[in-house]
Amino acid sequence: MEVIIKSNYDEICQEAARIILEEWQKKRNLVLGLATGATPLGVYEKIIELHQKGEIDFREVATFSLDEYLGLEEDHPQSFAFYMEENLFKHINIRKDNIFRLEGRPTDIEAHCREYEEKIKKRGGIDVQILGIGRNGHIGFNEPGSSLSSRTRVKTLVEETVKDNARFFKSEEEVPRFCLTMGIGTVMEAKMIILLASGKNKNDAIFKSVEGPVTASIPASVLQHHPRVKILVDEEAGSLLSRRGYYKWVFKNKDRVKDYLK
Ligand code: GLP
């Protein structure tokens, strides 16, 4: 795992956008996995800025959404569809037929989830998956206890997540209890994963995910098994990490390995 600790939220978003740009420069038809929540908003803002400056173009880029609440129509302000449209898609030149998402009201849940997995495969897999993290260590809507090899499916939200996400709804009662989410196994097949966390209320989840044992009780801890994952945290979210000094030194000095080449 590459743990990158930055001073503040703006800097982690800047770094995430820089990595996405770098990957896009290598592969113009980049396949991006996108997440919702408050945390990735700054990354989308930076990407929009890069697009407006003409540094990144989305004509060939495809995107897959990570999860969706069951029961919400596309135009519901808290649906993944609406969030992505408002916060990214309407500001960039992505093609509608390159946007893939889970539906809040599918006709057949199992078939919909299966087809979604097939679509990811058909595109050659996800190149860069953006993730946030729940206070209980969830990724997507894979709540604690989710199988570490799970695929896209229906999940039930735990009370803590319902309470946490109530801030986006008029009341707690309005938060849907069921959702569709890419499975942990699905997420783990992404070629690169960028997980972002900001603020003190995420420090315990980050500590357990990065330095704790791999366990289904902390779904993000499975990322320790991924060969190319970047954990981008601000000082507050990384405050419980015991190897903070080491992570910072590595990030600052990683180019120095070039000095040892022949
Ligand atoms: C939701 C989403 C997750 C997200 C999490 C944290 O539960 N399904 O993908 O990571 O919230 O959100 P926030 O970034 O707002 O703390």
mmCIF file of C-alpha atoms and ligand atoms in Angstrom:
data_model
loop_
_atom_site.group_PDB
_atom_site.id
_atom_site.type_symbol
_atom_site.label_atom_id
_atom_site.label_comp_id
_atom_site.label_asym_id
_atom_site.label_seq_id
_atom_site.Cartn_x
_atom_site.Cartn_y
_atom_site.Cartn_z
ATOM 1 C CA MET A 1 0.000 0.000 0.000
ATOM 2 C CA GLU A 2 1.247 3.467 -0.736
ATOM 3 C CA VAL A 3 0.088 5.753 2.057
ATOM 4 C CA ILE A 4 0.230 9.428 1.121
ATOM 5 C CA ILE A 5 -0.325 11.910 3.928
ATOM 6 C CA LYS A 6 -1.010 15.493 2.891
ATOM 7 C CA SER A 7 -1.605 18.542 5.072
ATOM 8 C CA ASN A 8 -5.211 19.090 4.102
ATOM 9 C CA TYR A 9 -8.211 18.005 2.052
ATOM 10 C CA ASP A 10 -7.386 20.229 -0.910
ATOM 11 C CA GLU A 11 -3.964 18.610 -1.273
ATOM 12 C CA ILE A 12 -5.294 15.035 -1.289
ATOM 13 C CA CYS A 13 -7.794 15.987 -3.990
ATOM 14 C CA GLN A 14 -5.011 17.660 -5.978
ATOM 15 C CA GLU A 15 -2.886 14.516 -5.742
ATOM 16 C CA ALA A 16 -5.775 12.229 -6.758
ATOM 17 C CA ALA A 17 -6.528 14.411 -9.794
ATOM 18 C CA ARG A 18 -2.843 14.412 -10.717
ATOM 19 C CA ILE A 19 -2.724 10.600 -10.628
ATOM 20 C CA ILE A 20 -5.865 10.337 -12.779
ATOM 21 C CA LEU A 21 -4.356 12.761 -15.298
ATOM 22 C CA GLU A 22 -1.148 10.736 -15.364
ATOM 23 C CA GLU A 23 -3.048 7.484 -15.986
ATOM 24 C CA TRP A 24 -5.137 9.132 -18.711
ATOM 25 C CA GLN A 25 -1.977 10.352 -20.425
ATOM 26 C CA LYS A 26 -0.917 6.701 -20.683
ATOM 27 C CA LYS A 27 -4.353 5.428 -21.778
ATOM 28 C CA ARG A 28 -6.836 7.785 -23.447
ATOM 29 C CA ASN A 29 -9.707 5.301 -23.131
ATOM 30 C CA LEU A 30 -9.237 5.090 -19.391
ATOM 31 C CA VAL A 31 -11.947 3.219 -17.472
ATOM 32 C CA LEU A 32 -12.706 5.018 -14.224
ATOM 33 C CA GLY A 33 -14.635 3.664 -11.263
ATOM 34 C CA LEU A 34 -16.331 6.544 -9.450
ATOM 35 C CA ALA A 35 -17.559 6.984 -5.893
ATOM 36 C CA THR A 36 -20.016 9.357 -4.235
ATOM 37 C CA GLY A 37 -20.042 10.907 -0.777
ATOM 38 C CA ALA A 38 -18.583 14.227 0.308
ATOM 39 C CA THR A 39 -14.938 13.132 0.032
ATOM 40 C CA PRO A 40 -14.474 12.746 -3.752
ATOM 41 C CA LEU A 41 -16.177 16.101 -4.514
ATOM 42 C CA GLY A 42 -12.876 17.989 -4.446
ATOM 43 C CA VAL A 43 -11.319 15.475 -6.838
ATOM 44 C CA TYR A 44 -14.136 16.004 -9.324
ATOM 45 C CA GLU A 45 -13.667 19.779 -9.013
ATOM 46 C CA LYS A 46 -9.963 19.448 -9.807
ATOM 47 C CA ILE A 47 -10.710 17.169 -12.760
ATOM 48 C CA ILE A 48 -13.183 19.715 -14.125
ATOM 49 C CA GLU A 49 -10.511 22.418 -13.790
ATOM 50 C CA LEU A 50 -8.023 20.243 -15.683
ATOM 51 C CA HIS A 51 -10.615 19.690 -18.393
ATOM 52 C CA GLN A 52 -11.360 23.396 -18.660
ATOM 53 C CA LYS A 53 -7.657 24.105 -19.026
ATOM 54 C CA GLY A 54 -7.572 21.576 -21.879
ATOM 55 C CA GLU A 55 -5.279 19.172 -20.047
ATOM 56 C CA ILE A 56 -7.644 16.186 -19.993
ATOM 57 C CA ASP A 57 -10.256 15.064 -22.489
ATOM 58 C CA PHE A 58 -13.062 12.599 -21.794
ATOM 59 C CA ARG A 59 -14.166 11.615 -25.304
ATOM 60 C CA GLU A 60 -12.801 8.110 -24.942
ATOM 61 C CA VAL A 61 -13.097 7.742 -21.172
ATOM 62 C CA ALA A 62 -15.676 5.349 -19.674
ATOM 63 C CA THR A 63 -16.973 5.426 -16.104
ATOM 64 C CA PHE A 64 -18.621 2.889 -13.820
ATOM 65 C CA SER A 65 -20.453 3.875 -10.671
ATOM 66 C CA LEU A 66 -19.614 2.108 -7.454
ATOM 67 C CA ASP A 67 -23.043 1.885 -5.878
ATOM 68 C CA GLU A 68 -26.607 3.180 -5.838
ATOM 69 C CA TYR A 69 -29.451 3.390 -3.362
ATOM 70 C CA LEU A 70 -32.300 1.046 -4.204
ATOM 71 C CA GLY A 71 -35.576 2.792 -4.795
ATOM 72 C CA LEU A 72 -34.253 6.202 -5.869
ATOM 73 C CA GLU A 73 -35.145 7.503 -9.308
ATOM 74 C CA GLU A 74 -32.351 8.889 -11.483
ATOM 75 C CA ASP A 75 -33.465 12.460 -10.837
ATOM 76 C CA HIS A 76 -33.487 12.120 -7.036
ATOM 77 C CA PRO A 77 -30.829 14.551 -5.723
ATOM 78 C CA GLN A 78 -29.236 11.779 -3.626
ATOM 79 C CA SER A 79 -29.053 9.183 -6.386
ATOM 80 C CA PHE A 80 -25.598 8.297 -7.681
ATOM 81 C CA ALA A 81 -26.839 9.239 -11.161
ATOM 82 C CA PHE A 82 -27.838 12.762 -10.109
ATOM 83 C CA TYR A 83 -24.707 13.299 -7.992
ATOM 84 C CA MET A 84 -22.372 12.352 -10.845
ATOM 85 C CA GLU A 85 -24.285 14.418 -13.392
ATOM 86 C CA GLU A 86 -24.216 17.523 -11.190
ATOM 87 C CA ASN A 87 -20.688 17.181 -9.831
ATOM 88 C CA LEU A 88 -18.822 15.911 -12.873
ATOM 89 C CA PHE A 89 -20.534 14.748 -16.044
ATOM 90 C CA LYS A 90 -22.310 17.959 -17.020
ATOM 91 C CA HIS A 91 -19.017 19.844 -16.818
ATOM 92 C CA ILE A 92 -16.944 17.545 -19.041
ATOM 93 C CA ASN A 93 -17.174 16.061 -22.538
ATOM 94 C CA ILE A 94 -17.875 12.460 -21.553
ATOM 95 C CA ARG A 95 -20.104 10.520 -23.977
ATOM 96 C CA LYS A 96 -23.436 9.375 -22.535
ATOM 97 C CA ASP A 97 -22.902 5.854 -23.871
ATOM 98 C CA ASN A 98 -19.635 5.649 -21.945
ATOM 99 C CA ILE A 99 -21.357 6.229 -18.601
ATOM 100 C CA PHE A 100 -22.289 2.992 -16.853
ATOM 101 C CA ARG A 101 -24.186 2.900 -13.608
ATOM 102 C CA LEU A 102 -26.201 0.754 -11.291
ATOM 103 C CA GLU A 103 -29.902 1.544 -11.384
ATOM 104 C CA GLY A 104 -31.966 2.467 -8.365
ATOM 105 C CA ARG A 105 -34.995 0.738 -9.849
ATOM 106 C CA PRO A 106 -33.882 -2.211 -11.951
ATOM 107 C CA THR A 107 -36.481 -4.672 -13.234
ATOM 108 C CA ASP A 108 -34.449 -7.687 -12.141
ATOM 109 C CA ILE A 109 -31.778 -7.125 -9.478
ATOM 110 C CA GLU A 110 -29.732 -10.269 -10.060
ATOM 111 C CA ALA A 111 -29.707 -9.923 -13.831
ATOM 112 C CA HIS A 112 -28.862 -6.221 -13.550
ATOM 113 C CA CYS A 113 -25.888 -6.913 -11.248
ATOM 114 C CA ARG A 114 -24.645 -9.762 -13.455
ATOM 115 C CA GLU A 115 -24.891 -7.635 -16.597
ATOM 116 C CA TYR A 116 -23.042 -4.814 -14.832
ATOM 117 C CA GLU A 117 -20.124 -7.109 -14.092
ATOM 118 C CA GLU A 118 -20.145 -8.244 -17.721
ATOM 119 C CA LYS A 119 -20.036 -4.636 -18.925
ATOM 120 C CA ILE A 120 -16.979 -3.965 -16.759
ATOM 121 C CA LYS A 121 -15.262 -7.032 -18.229
ATOM 122 C CA LYS A 122 -16.197 -6.039 -21.780
ATOM 123 C CA ARG A 123 -14.470 -2.679 -21.255
ATOM 124 C CA GLY A 124 -11.318 -4.490 -20.183
ATOM 125 C CA GLY A 125 -11.811 -3.881 -16.447
ATOM 126 C CA ILE A 126 -11.543 -0.733 -14.352
ATOM 127 C CA ASP A 127 -8.199 1.059 -14.649
ATOM 128 C CA VAL A 128 -8.550 3.445 -11.722
ATOM 129 C CA GLN A 129 -11.120 3.012 -8.974
ATOM 130 C CA ILE A 130 -11.821 5.995 -6.696
ATOM 131 C CA LEU A 131 -13.007 5.095 -3.210
ATOM 132 C CA GLY A 132 -14.067 6.913 -0.082
ATOM 133 C CA ILE A 133 -14.415 5.088 3.210
ATOM 134 C CA GLY A 134 -17.199 4.820 5.756
ATOM 135 C CA ARG A 135 -16.477 5.389 9.453
ATOM 136 C CA ASN A 136 -16.958 1.642 9.909
ATOM 137 C CA GLY A 137 -14.444 0.863 7.156
ATOM 138 C CA HIS A 138 -16.966 0.197 4.396
ATOM 139 C CA ILE A 139 -16.034 0.697 0.747
ATOM 140 C CA GLY A 140 -18.837 1.297 -1.719
ATOM 141 C CA PHE A 141 -21.744 0.002 0.316
ATOM 142 C CA ASN A 142 -19.892 -3.140 1.379
ATOM 143 C CA GLU A 143 -20.700 -3.008 5.043
ATOM 144 C CA PRO A 144 -18.670 -4.847 7.717
ATOM 145 C CA GLY A 145 -19.133 -8.578 7.323
ATOM 146 C CA SER A 146 -19.330 -8.397 3.524
ATOM 147 C CA SER A 147 -17.579 -11.297 1.850
ATOM 148 C CA LEU A 148 -14.116 -10.215 0.789
ATOM 149 C CA SER A 149 -14.724 -11.854 -2.594
ATOM 150 C CA SER A 150 -18.270 -10.516 -3.083
ATOM 151 C CA ARG A 151 -19.527 -9.388 -6.485
ATOM 152 C CA THR A 152 -22.016 -6.668 -7.428
ATOM 153 C CA ARG A 153 -25.206 -7.328 -5.468
ATOM 154 C CA VAL A 154 -27.860 -5.941 -3.163
ATOM 155 C CA LYS A 155 -26.773 -4.943 0.354
ATOM 156 C CA THR A 156 -28.558 -3.686 3.454
ATOM 157 C CA LEU A 157 -27.128 -0.590 5.102
ATOM 158 C CA VAL A 158 -26.151 -0.734 8.763
ATOM 159 C CA GLU A 159 -27.649 1.746 11.217
ATOM 160 C CA GLU A 160 -24.384 3.759 11.430
ATOM 161 C CA THR A 161 -24.311 4.330 7.662
ATOM 162 C CA VAL A 162 -27.979 5.310 7.601
ATOM 163 C CA LYS A 163 -27.277 7.865 10.345
ATOM 164 C CA ASP A 164 -24.101 9.126 8.641
ATOM 165 C CA ASN A 165 -25.776 9.540 5.283
ATOM 166 C CA ALA A 166 -28.902 11.171 6.748
ATOM 167 C CA ARG A 167 -27.027 14.510 6.424
ATOM 168 C CA PHE A 168 -27.689 14.327 2.660
ATOM 169 C CA PHE A 169 -31.445 13.680 3.067
ATOM 170 C CA LYS A 170 -34.262 15.667 4.648
ATOM 171 C CA SER A 171 -34.557 13.126 7.452
ATOM 172 C CA GLU A 172 -33.127 9.794 8.564
ATOM 173 C CA GLU A 173 -36.375 8.052 7.585
ATOM 174 C CA GLU A 174 -35.791 9.064 3.973
ATOM 175 C CA VAL A 175 -32.457 7.215 3.701
ATOM 176 C CA PRO A 176 -33.000 4.014 1.710
ATOM 177 C CA ARG A 177 -32.106 0.833 3.651
ATOM 178 C CA PHE A 178 -31.124 -1.163 0.591
ATOM 179 C CA CYS A 179 -28.602 -0.478 -2.118
ATOM 180 C CA LEU A 180 -26.703 -2.051 -4.984
ATOM 181 C CA THR A 181 -22.934 -2.039 -4.751
ATOM 182 C CA MET A 182 -19.944 -3.374 -6.612
ATOM 183 C CA GLY A 183 -18.648 -6.243 -4.514
ATOM 184 C CA ILE A 184 -15.320 -6.216 -2.726
ATOM 185 C CA GLY A 185 -14.075 -8.817 -5.221
ATOM 186 C CA THR A 186 -15.206 -6.531 -8.048
ATOM 187 C CA VAL A 187 -13.392 -3.513 -6.589
ATOM 188 C CA MET A 188 -10.249 -5.585 -6.014
ATOM 189 C CA GLU A 189 -10.033 -6.360 -9.745
ATOM 190 C CA ALA A 190 -9.455 -2.672 -10.558
ATOM 191 C CA LYS A 191 -5.897 -2.182 -11.794
ATOM 192 C CA MET A 192 -5.309 0.756 -9.477
ATOM 193 C CA ILE A 193 -7.278 1.898 -6.450
ATOM 194 C CA ILE A 194 -7.196 5.365 -4.902
ATOM 195 C CA LEU A 195 -8.870 5.609 -1.515
ATOM 196 C CA LEU A 196 -9.369 9.085 -0.057
ATOM 197 C CA ALA A 197 -10.158 10.023 3.510
ATOM 198 C CA SER A 198 -10.328 13.374 5.216
ATOM 199 C CA GLY A 199 -11.055 14.475 8.754
ATOM 200 C CA LYS A 200 -10.720 13.117 12.262
ATOM 201 C CA ASN A 201 -13.874 11.019 12.088
ATOM 202 C CA LYS A 202 -12.128 8.755 9.566
ATOM 203 C CA ASN A 203 -8.887 8.231 11.524
ATOM 204 C CA ASP A 204 -9.956 4.998 13.201
ATOM 205 C CA ALA A 205 -11.197 3.450 9.934
ATOM 206 C CA ILE A 206 -7.933 4.418 8.222
ATOM 207 C CA PHE A 207 -5.782 3.054 11.033
ATOM 208 C CA LYS A 208 -7.631 -0.289 11.057
ATOM 209 C CA SER A 209 -7.642 -0.560 7.257
ATOM 210 C CA VAL A 210 -3.956 0.228 6.804
ATOM 211 C CA GLU A 211 -2.264 -1.132 9.920
ATOM 212 C CA GLY A 212 -4.817 -3.574 11.324
ATOM 213 C CA PRO A 213 -5.410 -7.197 10.334
ATOM 214 C CA VAL A 214 -7.249 -7.994 7.100
ATOM 215 C CA THR A 215 -10.790 -8.755 8.140
ATOM 216 C CA ALA A 216 -14.284 -8.676 6.678
ATOM 217 C CA SER A 217 -15.203 -6.628 9.759
ATOM 218 C CA ILE A 218 -13.213 -3.730 8.234
ATOM 219 C CA PRO A 219 -13.898 -4.134 4.502
ATOM 220 C CA ALA A 220 -11.243 -1.602 3.398
ATOM 221 C CA SER A 221 -8.531 -3.687 5.111
ATOM 222 C CA VAL A 222 -8.721 -6.097 2.147
ATOM 223 C CA LEU A 223 -6.942 -3.408 0.108
ATOM 224 C CA GLN A 224 -3.761 -4.606 1.812
ATOM 225 C CA HIS A 225 -3.959 -7.471 -0.700
ATOM 226 C CA HIS A 226 -4.128 -5.146 -3.716
ATOM 227 C CA PRO A 227 -0.864 -4.666 -5.646
ATOM 228 C CA ARG A 228 -1.471 -1.037 -6.620
ATOM 229 C CA VAL A 229 -3.388 0.944 -4.042
ATOM 230 C CA LYS A 230 -2.865 4.510 -2.931
ATOM 231 C CA ILE A 231 -4.325 5.646 0.378
ATOM 232 C CA LEU A 232 -4.599 9.435 0.279
ATOM 233 C CA VAL A 233 -5.284 10.983 3.662
ATOM 234 C CA ASP A 234 -5.010 14.379 5.275
ATOM 235 C CA GLU A 235 -3.224 14.800 8.627
ATOM 236 C CA GLU A 236 -6.438 14.320 10.600
ATOM 237 C CA ALA A 237 -7.537 11.124 8.861
ATOM 238 C CA GLY A 238 -4.004 9.726 9.155
ATOM 239 C CA SER A 239 -3.474 10.826 12.754
ATOM 240 C CA LEU A 240 -3.623 7.314 14.288
ATOM 241 C CA LEU A 241 -1.201 5.702 11.831
ATOM 242 C CA SER A 242 1.887 4.504 13.701
ATOM 243 C CA ARG A 243 4.198 4.667 10.665
ATOM 244 C CA ARG A 244 3.277 8.230 9.699
ATOM 245 C CA GLY A 245 6.877 9.412 9.566
ATOM 246 C CA TYR A 246 7.881 6.479 7.368
ATOM 247 C CA TYR A 247 5.019 7.037 4.869
ATOM 248 C CA LYS A 248 5.959 10.702 4.571
ATOM 249 C CA TRP A 249 9.638 9.933 4.068
ATOM 250 C CA VAL A 250 8.865 7.377 1.353
ATOM 251 C CA PHE A 251 6.583 9.758 -0.536
ATOM 252 C CA LYS A 252 9.125 12.581 -0.390
ATOM 253 C CA ASN A 253 12.072 10.446 -1.412
ATOM 254 C CA LYS A 254 10.628 7.874 -3.802
ATOM 255 C CA ASP A 255 12.396 9.340 -6.847
ATOM 256 C CA ARG A 256 15.754 8.751 -5.145
ATOM 257 C CA VAL A 257 15.712 5.050 -6.141
ATOM 258 C CA LYS A 258 16.650 6.334 -9.616
ATOM 259 C CA ASP A 259 20.047 7.279 -8.172
ATOM 260 C CA TYR A 260 20.811 3.571 -7.886
ATOM 261 C CA LEU A 261 20.188 2.730 -11.545
ATOM 262 C CA LYS A 262 23.213 1.925 -13.725
HETATM 263 C C1 GLP B 1 -21.278 6.235 1.299
HETATM 264 C C2 GLP B 1 -20.742 5.705 -0.016
HETATM 265 C C3 GLP B 1 -19.276 5.394 0.046
HETATM 266 C C4 GLP B 1 -18.524 6.552 0.694
HETATM 267 C C5 GLP B 1 -19.029 6.769 2.098
HETATM 268 C C6 GLP B 1 -18.297 7.882 2.833
HETATM 269 O O1 GLP B 1 -21.689 5.266 2.179
HETATM 270 N N1 GLP B 1 -21.452 4.527 -0.438
HETATM 271 O O2 GLP B 1 -18.802 5.150 -1.258
HETATM 272 O O3 GLP B 1 -17.158 6.270 0.703
HETATM 273 O O4 GLP B 1 -20.396 7.112 2.001
HETATM 274 O O5 GLP B 1 -18.807 9.118 2.462
HETATM 275 P P1 GLP B 1 -18.181 10.523 2.824
HETATM 276 O O6 GLP B 1 -17.085 10.734 1.872
HETATM 277 O O7 GLP B 1 -19.306 11.479 2.615
HETATM 278 O O8 GLP B 1 -17.744 10.441 4.228
#
